[in-house]
mmCIF file of C-alpha atoms in Angstrom:
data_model
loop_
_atom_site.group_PDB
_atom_site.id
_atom_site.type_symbol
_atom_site.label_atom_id
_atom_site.label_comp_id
_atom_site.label_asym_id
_atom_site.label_seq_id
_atom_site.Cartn_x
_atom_site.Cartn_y
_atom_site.Cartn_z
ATOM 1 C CA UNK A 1 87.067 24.564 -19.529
ATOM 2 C CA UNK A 2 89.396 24.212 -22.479
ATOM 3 C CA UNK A 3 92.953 26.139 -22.733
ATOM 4 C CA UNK A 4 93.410 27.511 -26.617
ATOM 5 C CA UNK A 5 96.356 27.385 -28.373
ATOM 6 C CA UNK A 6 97.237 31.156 -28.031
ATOM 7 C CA UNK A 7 97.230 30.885 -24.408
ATOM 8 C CA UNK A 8 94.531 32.466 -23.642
ATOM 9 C CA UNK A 9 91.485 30.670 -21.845
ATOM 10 C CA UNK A 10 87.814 30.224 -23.183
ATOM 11 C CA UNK A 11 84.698 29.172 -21.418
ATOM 12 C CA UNK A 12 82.704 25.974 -23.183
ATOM 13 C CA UNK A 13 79.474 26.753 -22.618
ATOM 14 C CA UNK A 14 77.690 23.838 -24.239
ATOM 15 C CA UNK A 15 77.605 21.255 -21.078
ATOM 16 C CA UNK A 16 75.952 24.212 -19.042
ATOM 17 C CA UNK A 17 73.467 24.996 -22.298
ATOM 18 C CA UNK A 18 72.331 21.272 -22.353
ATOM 19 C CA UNK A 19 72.031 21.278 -18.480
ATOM 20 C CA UNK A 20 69.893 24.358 -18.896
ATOM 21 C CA UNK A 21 67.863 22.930 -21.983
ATOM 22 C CA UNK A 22 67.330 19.708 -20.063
ATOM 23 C CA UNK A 23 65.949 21.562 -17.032
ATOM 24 C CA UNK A 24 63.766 23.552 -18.963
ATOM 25 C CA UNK A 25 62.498 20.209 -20.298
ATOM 26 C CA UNK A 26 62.051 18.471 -17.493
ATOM 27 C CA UNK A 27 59.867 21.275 -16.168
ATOM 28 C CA UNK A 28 57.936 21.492 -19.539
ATOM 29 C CA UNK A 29 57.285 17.564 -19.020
ATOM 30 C CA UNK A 30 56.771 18.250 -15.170
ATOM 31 C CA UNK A 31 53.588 20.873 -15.930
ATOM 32 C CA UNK A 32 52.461 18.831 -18.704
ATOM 33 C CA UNK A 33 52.277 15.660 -16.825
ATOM 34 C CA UNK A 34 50.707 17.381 -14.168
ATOM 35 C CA UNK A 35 48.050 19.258 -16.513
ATOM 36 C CA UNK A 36 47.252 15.923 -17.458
ATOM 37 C CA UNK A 37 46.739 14.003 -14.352
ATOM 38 C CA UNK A 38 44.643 17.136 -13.357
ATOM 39 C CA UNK A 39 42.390 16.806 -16.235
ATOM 40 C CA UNK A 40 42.355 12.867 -15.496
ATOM 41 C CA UNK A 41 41.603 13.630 -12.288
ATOM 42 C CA UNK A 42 38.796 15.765 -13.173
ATOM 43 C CA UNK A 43 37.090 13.810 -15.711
ATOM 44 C CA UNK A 44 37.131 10.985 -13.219
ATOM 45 C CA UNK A 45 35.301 12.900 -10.883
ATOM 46 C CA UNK A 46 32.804 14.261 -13.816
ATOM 47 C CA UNK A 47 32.524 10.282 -14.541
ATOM 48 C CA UNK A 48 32.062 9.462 -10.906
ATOM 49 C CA UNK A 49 28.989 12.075 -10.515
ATOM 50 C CA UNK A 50 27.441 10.747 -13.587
ATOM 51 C CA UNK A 51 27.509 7.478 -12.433
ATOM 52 C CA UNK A 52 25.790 8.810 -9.176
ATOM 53 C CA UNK A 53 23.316 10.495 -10.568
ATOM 54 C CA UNK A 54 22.587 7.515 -12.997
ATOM 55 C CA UNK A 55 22.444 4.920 -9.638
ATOM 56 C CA UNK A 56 20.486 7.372 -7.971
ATOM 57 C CA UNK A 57 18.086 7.863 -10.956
ATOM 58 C CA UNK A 58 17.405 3.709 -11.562
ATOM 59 C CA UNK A 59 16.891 3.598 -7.323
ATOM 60 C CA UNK A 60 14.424 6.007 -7.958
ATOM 61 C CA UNK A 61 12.817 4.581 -10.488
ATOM 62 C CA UNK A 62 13.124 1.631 -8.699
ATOM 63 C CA UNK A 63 10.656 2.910 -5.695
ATOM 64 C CA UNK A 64 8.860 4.527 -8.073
ATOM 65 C CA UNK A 65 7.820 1.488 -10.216
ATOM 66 C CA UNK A 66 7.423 -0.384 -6.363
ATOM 67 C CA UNK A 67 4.813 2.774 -5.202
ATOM 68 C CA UNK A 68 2.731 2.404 -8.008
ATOM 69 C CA UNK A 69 2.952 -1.296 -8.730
ATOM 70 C CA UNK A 70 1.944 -2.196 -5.185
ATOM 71 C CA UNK A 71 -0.855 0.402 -5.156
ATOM 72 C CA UNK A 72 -2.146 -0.914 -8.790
ATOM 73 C CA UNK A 73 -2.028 -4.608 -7.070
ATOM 74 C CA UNK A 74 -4.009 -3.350 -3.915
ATOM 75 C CA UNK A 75 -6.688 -1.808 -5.968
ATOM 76 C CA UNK A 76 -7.471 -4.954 -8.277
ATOM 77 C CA UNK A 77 -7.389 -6.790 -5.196
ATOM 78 C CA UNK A 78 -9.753 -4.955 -3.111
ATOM 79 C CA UNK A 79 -12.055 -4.268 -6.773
ATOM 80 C CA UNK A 80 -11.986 -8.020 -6.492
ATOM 81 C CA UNK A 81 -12.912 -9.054 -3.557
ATOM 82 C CA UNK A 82 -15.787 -6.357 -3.319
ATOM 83 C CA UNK A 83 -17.265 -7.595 -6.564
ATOM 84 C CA UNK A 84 -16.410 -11.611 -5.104
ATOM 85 C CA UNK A 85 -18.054 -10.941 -1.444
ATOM 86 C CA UNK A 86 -21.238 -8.979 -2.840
ATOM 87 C CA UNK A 87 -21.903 -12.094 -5.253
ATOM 88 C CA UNK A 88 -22.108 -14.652 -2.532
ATOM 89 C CA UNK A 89 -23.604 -12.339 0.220
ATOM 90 C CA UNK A 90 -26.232 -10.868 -2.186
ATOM 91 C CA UNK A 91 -26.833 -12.543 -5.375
ATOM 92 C CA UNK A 92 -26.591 -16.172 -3.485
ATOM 93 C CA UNK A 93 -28.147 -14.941 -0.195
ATOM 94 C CA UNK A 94 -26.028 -16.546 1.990
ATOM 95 C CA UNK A 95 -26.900 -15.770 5.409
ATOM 96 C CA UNK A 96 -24.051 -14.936 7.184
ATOM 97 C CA UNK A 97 -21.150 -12.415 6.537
ATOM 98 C CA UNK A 98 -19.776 -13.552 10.190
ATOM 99 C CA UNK A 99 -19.120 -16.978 9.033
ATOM 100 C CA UNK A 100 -17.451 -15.565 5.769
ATOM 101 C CA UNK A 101 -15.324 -13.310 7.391
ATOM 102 C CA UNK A 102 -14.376 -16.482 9.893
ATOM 103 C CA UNK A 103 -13.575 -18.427 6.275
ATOM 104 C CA UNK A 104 -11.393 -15.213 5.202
ATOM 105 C CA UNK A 105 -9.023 -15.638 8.403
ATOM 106 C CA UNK A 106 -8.582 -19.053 7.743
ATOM 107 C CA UNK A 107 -7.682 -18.905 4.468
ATOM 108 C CA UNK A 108 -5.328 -16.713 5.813
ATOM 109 C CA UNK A 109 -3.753 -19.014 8.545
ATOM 110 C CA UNK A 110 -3.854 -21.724 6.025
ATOM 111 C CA UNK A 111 -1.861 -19.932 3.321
ATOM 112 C CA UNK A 112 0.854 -18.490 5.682
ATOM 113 C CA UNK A 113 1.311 -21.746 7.518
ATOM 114 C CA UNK A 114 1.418 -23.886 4.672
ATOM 115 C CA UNK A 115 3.871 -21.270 2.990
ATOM 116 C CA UNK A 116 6.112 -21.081 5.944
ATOM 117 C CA UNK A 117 6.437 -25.009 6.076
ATOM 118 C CA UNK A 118 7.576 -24.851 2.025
ATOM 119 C CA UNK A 119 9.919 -21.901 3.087
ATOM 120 C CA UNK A 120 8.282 -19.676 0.950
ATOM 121 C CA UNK A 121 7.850 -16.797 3.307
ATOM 122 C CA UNK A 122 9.178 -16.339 6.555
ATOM 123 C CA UNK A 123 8.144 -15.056 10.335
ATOM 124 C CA UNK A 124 9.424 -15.143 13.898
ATOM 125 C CA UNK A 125 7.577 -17.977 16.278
ATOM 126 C CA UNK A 126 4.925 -17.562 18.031
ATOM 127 C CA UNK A 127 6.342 -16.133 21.734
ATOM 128 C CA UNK A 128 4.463 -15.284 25.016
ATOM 129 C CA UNK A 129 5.043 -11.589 23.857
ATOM 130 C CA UNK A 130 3.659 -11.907 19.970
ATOM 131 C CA UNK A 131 0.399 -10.150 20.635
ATOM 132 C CA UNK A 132 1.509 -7.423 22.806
ATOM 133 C CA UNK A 133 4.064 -6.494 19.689
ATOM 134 C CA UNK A 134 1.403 -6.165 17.513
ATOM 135 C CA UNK A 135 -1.847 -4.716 19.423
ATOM 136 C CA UNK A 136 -4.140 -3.269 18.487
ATOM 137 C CA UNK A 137 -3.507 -4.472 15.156
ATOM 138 C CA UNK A 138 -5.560 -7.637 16.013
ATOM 139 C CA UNK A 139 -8.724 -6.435 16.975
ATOM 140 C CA UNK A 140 -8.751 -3.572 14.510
ATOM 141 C CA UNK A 141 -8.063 -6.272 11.717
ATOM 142 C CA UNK A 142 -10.607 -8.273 12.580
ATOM 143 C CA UNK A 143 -13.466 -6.350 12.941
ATOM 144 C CA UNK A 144 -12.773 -4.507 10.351
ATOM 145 C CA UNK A 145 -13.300 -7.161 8.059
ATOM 146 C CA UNK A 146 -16.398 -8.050 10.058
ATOM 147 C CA UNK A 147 -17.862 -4.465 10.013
ATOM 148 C CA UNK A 148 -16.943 -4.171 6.260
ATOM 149 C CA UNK A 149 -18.694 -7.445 5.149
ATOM 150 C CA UNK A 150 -21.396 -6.348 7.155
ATOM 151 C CA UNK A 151 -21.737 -3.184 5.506
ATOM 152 C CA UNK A 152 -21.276 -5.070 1.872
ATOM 153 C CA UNK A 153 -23.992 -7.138 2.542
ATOM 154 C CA UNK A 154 -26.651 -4.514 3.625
ATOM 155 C CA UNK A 155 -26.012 -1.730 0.812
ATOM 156 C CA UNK A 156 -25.528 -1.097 -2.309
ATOM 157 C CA UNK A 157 -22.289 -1.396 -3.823
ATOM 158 C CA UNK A 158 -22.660 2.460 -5.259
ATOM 159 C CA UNK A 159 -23.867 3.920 -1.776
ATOM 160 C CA UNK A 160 -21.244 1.370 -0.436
ATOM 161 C CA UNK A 161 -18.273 2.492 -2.440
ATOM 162 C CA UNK A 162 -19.819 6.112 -1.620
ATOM 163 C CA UNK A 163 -19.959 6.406 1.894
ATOM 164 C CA UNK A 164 -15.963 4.170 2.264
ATOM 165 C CA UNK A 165 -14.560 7.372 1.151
ATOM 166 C CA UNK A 166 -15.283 8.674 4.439
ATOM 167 C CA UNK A 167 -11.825 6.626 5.614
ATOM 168 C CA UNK A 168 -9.680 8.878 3.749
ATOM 169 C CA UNK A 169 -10.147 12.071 5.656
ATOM 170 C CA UNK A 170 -10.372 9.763 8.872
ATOM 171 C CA UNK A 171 -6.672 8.307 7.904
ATOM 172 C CA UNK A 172 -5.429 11.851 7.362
ATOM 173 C CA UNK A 173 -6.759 12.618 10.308
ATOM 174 C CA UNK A 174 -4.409 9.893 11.700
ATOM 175 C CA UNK A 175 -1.866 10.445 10.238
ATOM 176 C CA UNK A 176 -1.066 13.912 11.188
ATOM 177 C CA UNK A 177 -1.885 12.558 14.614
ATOM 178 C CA UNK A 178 -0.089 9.389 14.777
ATOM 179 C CA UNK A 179 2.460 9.719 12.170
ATOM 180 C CA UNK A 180 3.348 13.530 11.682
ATOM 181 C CA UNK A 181 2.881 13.397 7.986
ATOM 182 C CA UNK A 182 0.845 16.811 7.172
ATOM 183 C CA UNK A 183 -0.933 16.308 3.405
ATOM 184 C CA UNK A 184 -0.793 18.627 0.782
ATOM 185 C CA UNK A 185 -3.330 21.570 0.245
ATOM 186 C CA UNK A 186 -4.192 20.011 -3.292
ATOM 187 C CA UNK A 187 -4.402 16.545 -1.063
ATOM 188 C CA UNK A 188 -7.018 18.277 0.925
ATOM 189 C CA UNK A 189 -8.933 19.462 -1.363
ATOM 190 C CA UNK A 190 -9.410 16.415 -3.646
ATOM 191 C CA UNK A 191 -10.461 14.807 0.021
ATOM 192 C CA UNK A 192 -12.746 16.872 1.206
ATOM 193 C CA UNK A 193 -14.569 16.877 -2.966
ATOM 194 C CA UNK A 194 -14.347 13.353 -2.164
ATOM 195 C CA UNK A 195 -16.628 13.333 0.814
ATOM 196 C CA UNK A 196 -18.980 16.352 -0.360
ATOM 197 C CA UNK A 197 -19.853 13.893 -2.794
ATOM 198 C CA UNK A 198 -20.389 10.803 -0.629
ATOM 199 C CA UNK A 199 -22.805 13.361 1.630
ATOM 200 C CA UNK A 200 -24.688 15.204 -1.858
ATOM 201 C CA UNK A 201 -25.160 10.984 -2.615
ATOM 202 C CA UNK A 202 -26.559 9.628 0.700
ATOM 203 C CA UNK A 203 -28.791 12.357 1.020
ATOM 204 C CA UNK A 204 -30.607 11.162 -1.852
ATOM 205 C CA UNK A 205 -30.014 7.510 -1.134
ATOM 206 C CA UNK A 206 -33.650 5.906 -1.791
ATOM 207 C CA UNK A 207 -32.707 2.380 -0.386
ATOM 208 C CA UNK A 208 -31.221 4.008 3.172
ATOM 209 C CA UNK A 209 -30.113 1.052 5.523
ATOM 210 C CA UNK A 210 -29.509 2.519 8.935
ATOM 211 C CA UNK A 211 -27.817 -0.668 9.547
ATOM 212 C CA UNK A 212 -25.513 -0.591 6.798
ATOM 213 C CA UNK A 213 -24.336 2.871 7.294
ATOM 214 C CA UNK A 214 -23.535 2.320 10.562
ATOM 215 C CA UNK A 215 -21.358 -0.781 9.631
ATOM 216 C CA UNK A 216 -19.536 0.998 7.027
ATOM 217 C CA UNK A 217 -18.643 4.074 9.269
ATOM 218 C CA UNK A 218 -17.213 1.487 11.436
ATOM 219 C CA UNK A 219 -15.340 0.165 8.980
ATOM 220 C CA UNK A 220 -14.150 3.736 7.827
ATOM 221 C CA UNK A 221 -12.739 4.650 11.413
ATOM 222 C CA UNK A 222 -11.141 0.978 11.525
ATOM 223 C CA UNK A 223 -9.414 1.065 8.280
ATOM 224 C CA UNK A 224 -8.094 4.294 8.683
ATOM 225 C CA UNK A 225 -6.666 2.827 12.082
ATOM 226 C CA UNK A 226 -5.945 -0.078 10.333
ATOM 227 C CA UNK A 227 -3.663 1.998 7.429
ATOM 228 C CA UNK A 228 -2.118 3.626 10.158
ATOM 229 C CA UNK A 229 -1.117 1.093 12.727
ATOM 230 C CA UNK A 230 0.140 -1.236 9.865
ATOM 231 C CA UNK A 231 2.437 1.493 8.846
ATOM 232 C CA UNK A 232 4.076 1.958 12.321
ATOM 233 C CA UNK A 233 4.348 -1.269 12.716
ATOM 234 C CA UNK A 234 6.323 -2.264 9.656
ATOM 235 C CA UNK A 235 8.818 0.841 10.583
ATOM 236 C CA UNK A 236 9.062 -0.631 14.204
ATOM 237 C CA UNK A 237 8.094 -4.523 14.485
ATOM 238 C CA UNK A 238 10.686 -7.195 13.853
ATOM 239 C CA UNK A 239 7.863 -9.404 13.375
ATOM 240 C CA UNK A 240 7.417 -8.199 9.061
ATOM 241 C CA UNK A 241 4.662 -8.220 7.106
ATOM 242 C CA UNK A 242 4.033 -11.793 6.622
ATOM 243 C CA UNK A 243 4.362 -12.210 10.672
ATOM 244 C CA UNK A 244 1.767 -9.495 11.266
ATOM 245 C CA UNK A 245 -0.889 -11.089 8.346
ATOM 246 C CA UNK A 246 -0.588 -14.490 10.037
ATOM 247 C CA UNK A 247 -0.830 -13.572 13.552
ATOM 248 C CA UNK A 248 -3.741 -11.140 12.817
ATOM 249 C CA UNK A 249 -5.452 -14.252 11.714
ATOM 250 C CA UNK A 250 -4.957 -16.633 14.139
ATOM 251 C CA UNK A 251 -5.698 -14.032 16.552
ATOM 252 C CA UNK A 252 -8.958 -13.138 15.964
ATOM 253 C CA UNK A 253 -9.969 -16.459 15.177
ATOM 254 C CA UNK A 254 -10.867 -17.977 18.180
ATOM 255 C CA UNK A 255 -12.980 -14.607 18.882
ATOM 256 C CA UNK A 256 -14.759 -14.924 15.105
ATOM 257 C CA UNK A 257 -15.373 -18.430 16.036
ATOM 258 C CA UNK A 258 -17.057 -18.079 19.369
ATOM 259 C CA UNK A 259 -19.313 -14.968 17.645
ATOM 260 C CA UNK A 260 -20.059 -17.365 15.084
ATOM 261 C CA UNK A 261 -21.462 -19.594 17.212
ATOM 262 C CA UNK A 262 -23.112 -16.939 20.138
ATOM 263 C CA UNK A 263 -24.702 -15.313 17.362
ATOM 264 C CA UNK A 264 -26.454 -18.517 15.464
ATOM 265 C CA UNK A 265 -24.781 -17.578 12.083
ATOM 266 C CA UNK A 266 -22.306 -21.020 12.016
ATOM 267 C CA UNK A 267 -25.733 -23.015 12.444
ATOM 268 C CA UNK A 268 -27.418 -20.792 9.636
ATOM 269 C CA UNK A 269 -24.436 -21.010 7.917
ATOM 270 C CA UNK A 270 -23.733 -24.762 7.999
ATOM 271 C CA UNK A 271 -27.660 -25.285 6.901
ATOM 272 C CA UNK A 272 -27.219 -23.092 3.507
ATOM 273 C CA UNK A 273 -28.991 -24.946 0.907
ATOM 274 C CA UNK A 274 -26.540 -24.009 -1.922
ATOM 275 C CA UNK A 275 -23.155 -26.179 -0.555
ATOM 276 C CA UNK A 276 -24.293 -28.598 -2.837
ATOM 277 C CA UNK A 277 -24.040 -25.779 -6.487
ATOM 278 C CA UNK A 278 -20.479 -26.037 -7.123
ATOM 279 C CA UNK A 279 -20.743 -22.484 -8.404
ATOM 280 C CA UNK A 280 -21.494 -21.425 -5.232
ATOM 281 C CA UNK A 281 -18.879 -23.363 -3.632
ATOM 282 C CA UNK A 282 -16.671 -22.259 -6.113
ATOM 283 C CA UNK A 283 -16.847 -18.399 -5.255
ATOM 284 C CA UNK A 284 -16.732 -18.842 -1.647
ATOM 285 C CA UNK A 285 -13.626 -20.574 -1.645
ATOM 286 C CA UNK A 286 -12.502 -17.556 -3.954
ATOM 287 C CA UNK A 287 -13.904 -15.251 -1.258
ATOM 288 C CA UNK A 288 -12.159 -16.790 1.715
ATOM 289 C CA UNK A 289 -8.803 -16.687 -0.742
ATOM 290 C CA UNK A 290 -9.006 -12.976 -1.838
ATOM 291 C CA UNK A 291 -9.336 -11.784 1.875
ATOM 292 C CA UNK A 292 -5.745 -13.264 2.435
ATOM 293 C CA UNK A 293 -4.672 -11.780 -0.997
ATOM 294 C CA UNK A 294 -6.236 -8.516 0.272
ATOM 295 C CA UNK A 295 -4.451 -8.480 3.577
ATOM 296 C CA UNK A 296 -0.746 -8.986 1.375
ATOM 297 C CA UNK A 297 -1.612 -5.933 -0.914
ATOM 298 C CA UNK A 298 -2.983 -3.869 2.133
ATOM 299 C CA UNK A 299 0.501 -4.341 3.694
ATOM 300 C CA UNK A 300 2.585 -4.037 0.931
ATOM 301 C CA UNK A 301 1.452 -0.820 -0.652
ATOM 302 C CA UNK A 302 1.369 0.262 2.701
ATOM 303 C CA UNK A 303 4.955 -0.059 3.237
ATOM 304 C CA UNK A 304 5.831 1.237 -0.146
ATOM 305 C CA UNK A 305 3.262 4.313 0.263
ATOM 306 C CA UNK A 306 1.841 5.675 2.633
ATOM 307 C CA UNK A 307 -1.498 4.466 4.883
ATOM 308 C CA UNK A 308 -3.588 7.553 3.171
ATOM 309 C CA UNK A 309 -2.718 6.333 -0.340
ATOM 310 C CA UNK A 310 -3.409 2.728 0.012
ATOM 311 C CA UNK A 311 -6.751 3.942 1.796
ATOM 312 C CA UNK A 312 -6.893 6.432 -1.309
ATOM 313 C CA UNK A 313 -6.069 3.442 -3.726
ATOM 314 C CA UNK A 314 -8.914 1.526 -2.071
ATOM 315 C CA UNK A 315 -11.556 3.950 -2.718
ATOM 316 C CA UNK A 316 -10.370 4.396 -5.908
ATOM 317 C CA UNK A 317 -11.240 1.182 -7.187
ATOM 318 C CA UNK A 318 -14.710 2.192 -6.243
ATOM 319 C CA UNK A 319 -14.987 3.862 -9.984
ATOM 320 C CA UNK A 320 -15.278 0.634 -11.537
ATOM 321 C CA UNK A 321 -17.206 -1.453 -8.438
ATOM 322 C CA UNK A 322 -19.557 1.999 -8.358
ATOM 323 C CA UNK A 323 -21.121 1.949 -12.026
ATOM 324 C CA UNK A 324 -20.289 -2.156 -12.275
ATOM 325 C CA UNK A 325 -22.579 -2.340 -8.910
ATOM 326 C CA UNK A 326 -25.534 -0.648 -10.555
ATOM 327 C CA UNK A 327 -25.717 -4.460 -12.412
ATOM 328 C CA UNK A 328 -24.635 -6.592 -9.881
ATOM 329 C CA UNK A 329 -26.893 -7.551 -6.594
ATOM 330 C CA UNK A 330 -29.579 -5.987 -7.975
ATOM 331 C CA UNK A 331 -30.379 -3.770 -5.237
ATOM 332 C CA UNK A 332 -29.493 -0.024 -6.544
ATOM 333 C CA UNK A 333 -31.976 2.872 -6.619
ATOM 334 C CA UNK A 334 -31.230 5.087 -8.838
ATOM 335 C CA UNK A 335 -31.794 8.901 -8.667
ATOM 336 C CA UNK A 336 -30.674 11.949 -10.105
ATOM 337 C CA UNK A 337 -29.117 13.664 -7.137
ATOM 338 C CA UNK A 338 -27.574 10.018 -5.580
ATOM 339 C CA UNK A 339 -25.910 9.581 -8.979
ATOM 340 C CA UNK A 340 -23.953 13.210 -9.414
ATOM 341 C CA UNK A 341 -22.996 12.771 -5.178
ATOM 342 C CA UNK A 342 -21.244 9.819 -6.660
ATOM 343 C CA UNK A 343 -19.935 11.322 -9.808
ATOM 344 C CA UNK A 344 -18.581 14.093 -7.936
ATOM 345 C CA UNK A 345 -16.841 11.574 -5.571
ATOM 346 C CA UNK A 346 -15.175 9.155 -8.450
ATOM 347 C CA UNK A 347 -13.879 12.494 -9.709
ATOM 348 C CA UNK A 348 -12.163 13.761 -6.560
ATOM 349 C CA UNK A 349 -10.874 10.232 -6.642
ATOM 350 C CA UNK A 350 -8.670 10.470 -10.208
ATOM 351 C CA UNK A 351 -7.889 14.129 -9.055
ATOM 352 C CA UNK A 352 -6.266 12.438 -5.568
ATOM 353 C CA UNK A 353 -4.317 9.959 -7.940
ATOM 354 C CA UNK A 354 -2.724 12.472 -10.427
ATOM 355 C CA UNK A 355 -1.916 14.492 -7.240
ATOM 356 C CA UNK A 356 -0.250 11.431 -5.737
ATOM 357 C CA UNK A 357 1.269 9.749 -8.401
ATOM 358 C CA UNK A 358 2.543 12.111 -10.787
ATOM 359 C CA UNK A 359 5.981 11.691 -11.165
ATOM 360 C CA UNK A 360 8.224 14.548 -9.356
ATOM 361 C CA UNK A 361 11.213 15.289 -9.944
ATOM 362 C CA UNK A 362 12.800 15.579 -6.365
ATOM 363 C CA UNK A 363 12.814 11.941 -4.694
ATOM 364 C CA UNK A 364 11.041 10.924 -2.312
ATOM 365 C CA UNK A 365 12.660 10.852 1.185
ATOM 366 C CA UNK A 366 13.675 7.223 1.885
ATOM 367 C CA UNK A 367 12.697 7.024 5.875
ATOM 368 C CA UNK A 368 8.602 6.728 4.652
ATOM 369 C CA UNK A 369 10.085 3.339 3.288
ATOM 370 C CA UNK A 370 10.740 0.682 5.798
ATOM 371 C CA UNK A 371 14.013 -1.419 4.565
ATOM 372 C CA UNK A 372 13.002 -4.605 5.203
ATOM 373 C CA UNK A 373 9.667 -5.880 6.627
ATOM 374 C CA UNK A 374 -6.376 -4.475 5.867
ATOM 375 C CA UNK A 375 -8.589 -2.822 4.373
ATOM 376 C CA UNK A 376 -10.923 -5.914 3.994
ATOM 377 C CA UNK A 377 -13.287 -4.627 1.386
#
């Protein structure tokens, strides 16, 4: 307040005028500042979900590339070793599929052992309590590869590959059973194509071995066991997948052994002319090597997928073993009506895969994959 020279008193209004113009400022720069740490604080959160969605995207393609690279493994592993065992049991003659199986397990021992030593894979000790942590595994493991050599040797590879698919309605049998897991309806019906065919084939089957059957339907029911047991395992064992190949192995080889030996087949075995044809030597040793390789895929696409794909997976391969064993072993028949029971199979087969394997766009729950932690022909 100023007083005028006429004595009369004014009002200077200018230090209230800035007060109010400053006021109005700071609130100006007040809602601005806050407009912009809202937007900040918003685009931070936009960035925040993309970069969710873009971790969650590469995890999923992550599993996605595991599920079918493990599966893809399996299936030139099990083509392999089909095509391997029915050379030497077949083409060579060798007399006994019980002493090859017994060369299979301890290739496996060997392997694992040897690998553990060089610290290249890892298991728990053996402990008094080992074998009851992993029965039945054991026994189904080893006669399975018994029964499925067995059956290798006494058909052929077409009927063979045939009549296998029976394991996949067996294993999704099991699993609904064992596991809860209920399959889809277009699951179902690419199964039960599947085994139409095997039946439309082995009706017409012109070189019928009552033996052979009977060791591959054994085999079925214990690799769909097998599929099954392995997956429950790896979700529940501390033991892991390289604990449950080796222990499998050394396991069942005492019993192999001592059947071996009851049965005469280590004596026939032993007294093989063809030790002496490095060729023949040669594929054996590949044999006894591809039935630990085998065992590895079995469990790994297992864990990644689940035991009714990697049985799936398995009697996929059968496409190319199916037509390839019309060449090999010599001892296919064909006929008309055999040959579409087949077709029809092989094509339920690629129907199962695009079922399984297309890509969806929801992922895959995570609990069917076990976080850390076979079919023998």
């Amino acid at each position: 307040m100023s007083i005028s020279r006429g004595g009369s008193t004014a009002l200077d209004l200018a230090p209230l005028l800035d007060a109010s113009n400053n006021s109005d400022n700071s609130d100006t720069e007040a809602k601005s500042n806050g407009a912009l740490l809202n937007a900040s604080s918003s685009h931070s959160h936009r960035d925040k979900e993309r970069e969710r969605d873009r971790e969650r995207e590469e995890a999923d393609s992550a599993v996605f590339v595991k599920k079918v690279g493990s599966a893809v493994f399996y299936g030139i592993s099990s083509f392999m070793i089909t095509v391997v065992n029915k050379t030497v049991l077949t083409s060579y003659a060798f007399p006994s599929f019980l002493f090859l199986s017994l060369g299979q397990l301890t290739a496996s021992i060997v392997v694992l052992g040897a690998g553990k030593r060089l610290k290249l894979v890892n298991y728990p000790p053996l402990q008094r309590n080992t074998f009851a942590k992993i029965f039945p595994l054991p026994l189904i493991f080893g006669f399975n590869m018994i029964f499925g050599l067995g059956g290798t040797k006494a058909l052929s590879l077409p009927m063979f590959a045939a009549l296998r698919r029976f394991s996949i309605l067996m294993t999704m049998l099991l699993e609904l059973k064992i596991l809860g897991v209920r399959p889809t309806t277009a699951v179902q019906i690419s199964v039960y194509a599947m085994i139409g065919g095997a039946l439309i084939a082995a009706s017409d089957d012109l070189s019928f071995n009552m033996q052979g059957y009977t060791y591959v339907m054994i085999t079925n029911a214990l690799t769909a066991s097998n599929g099954v047991y392995v997956k429950k395992k790896l979700d529940t064992s501390e033991i892991g997948k390289y604990g449950l190949m080796f222990y499998n192995s050394l396991f069942m080889f005492l019993p192999a052994l001592l059947i071996n030996y009851f049965t005469g087949d280590l004596q026939k075995a032993l007294d093989f002319p063809s030790w002496n044809d490095p060729a023949f030597v040669l594929q054996f040793l590949l044999s006894c090597v591809m039935g630990f390789i085998l065992s590895y895929s079995t469990i790994v696409c297992t864990q990644f997928n689940s035991a009714l794909t990697t049985t799936i997976v398995g009697c996929l391969k059968n496409i190319c073993v199916t037509y390839l064993g019309m060449f090999i072993g010599g001892d296919y028949v064909f006929s008309w009506l055999n040959c579409i029971g087949i077709n029809i199979s092989v094509m339920a087969s690629l129907l199962y895969t695009y079922v399984t394997f297309r890509r969806k766009q929801a992922p895959d729950k995570q609990s069917h994959l076990p976080s850390s932690r076979g079919e023998s022909v």
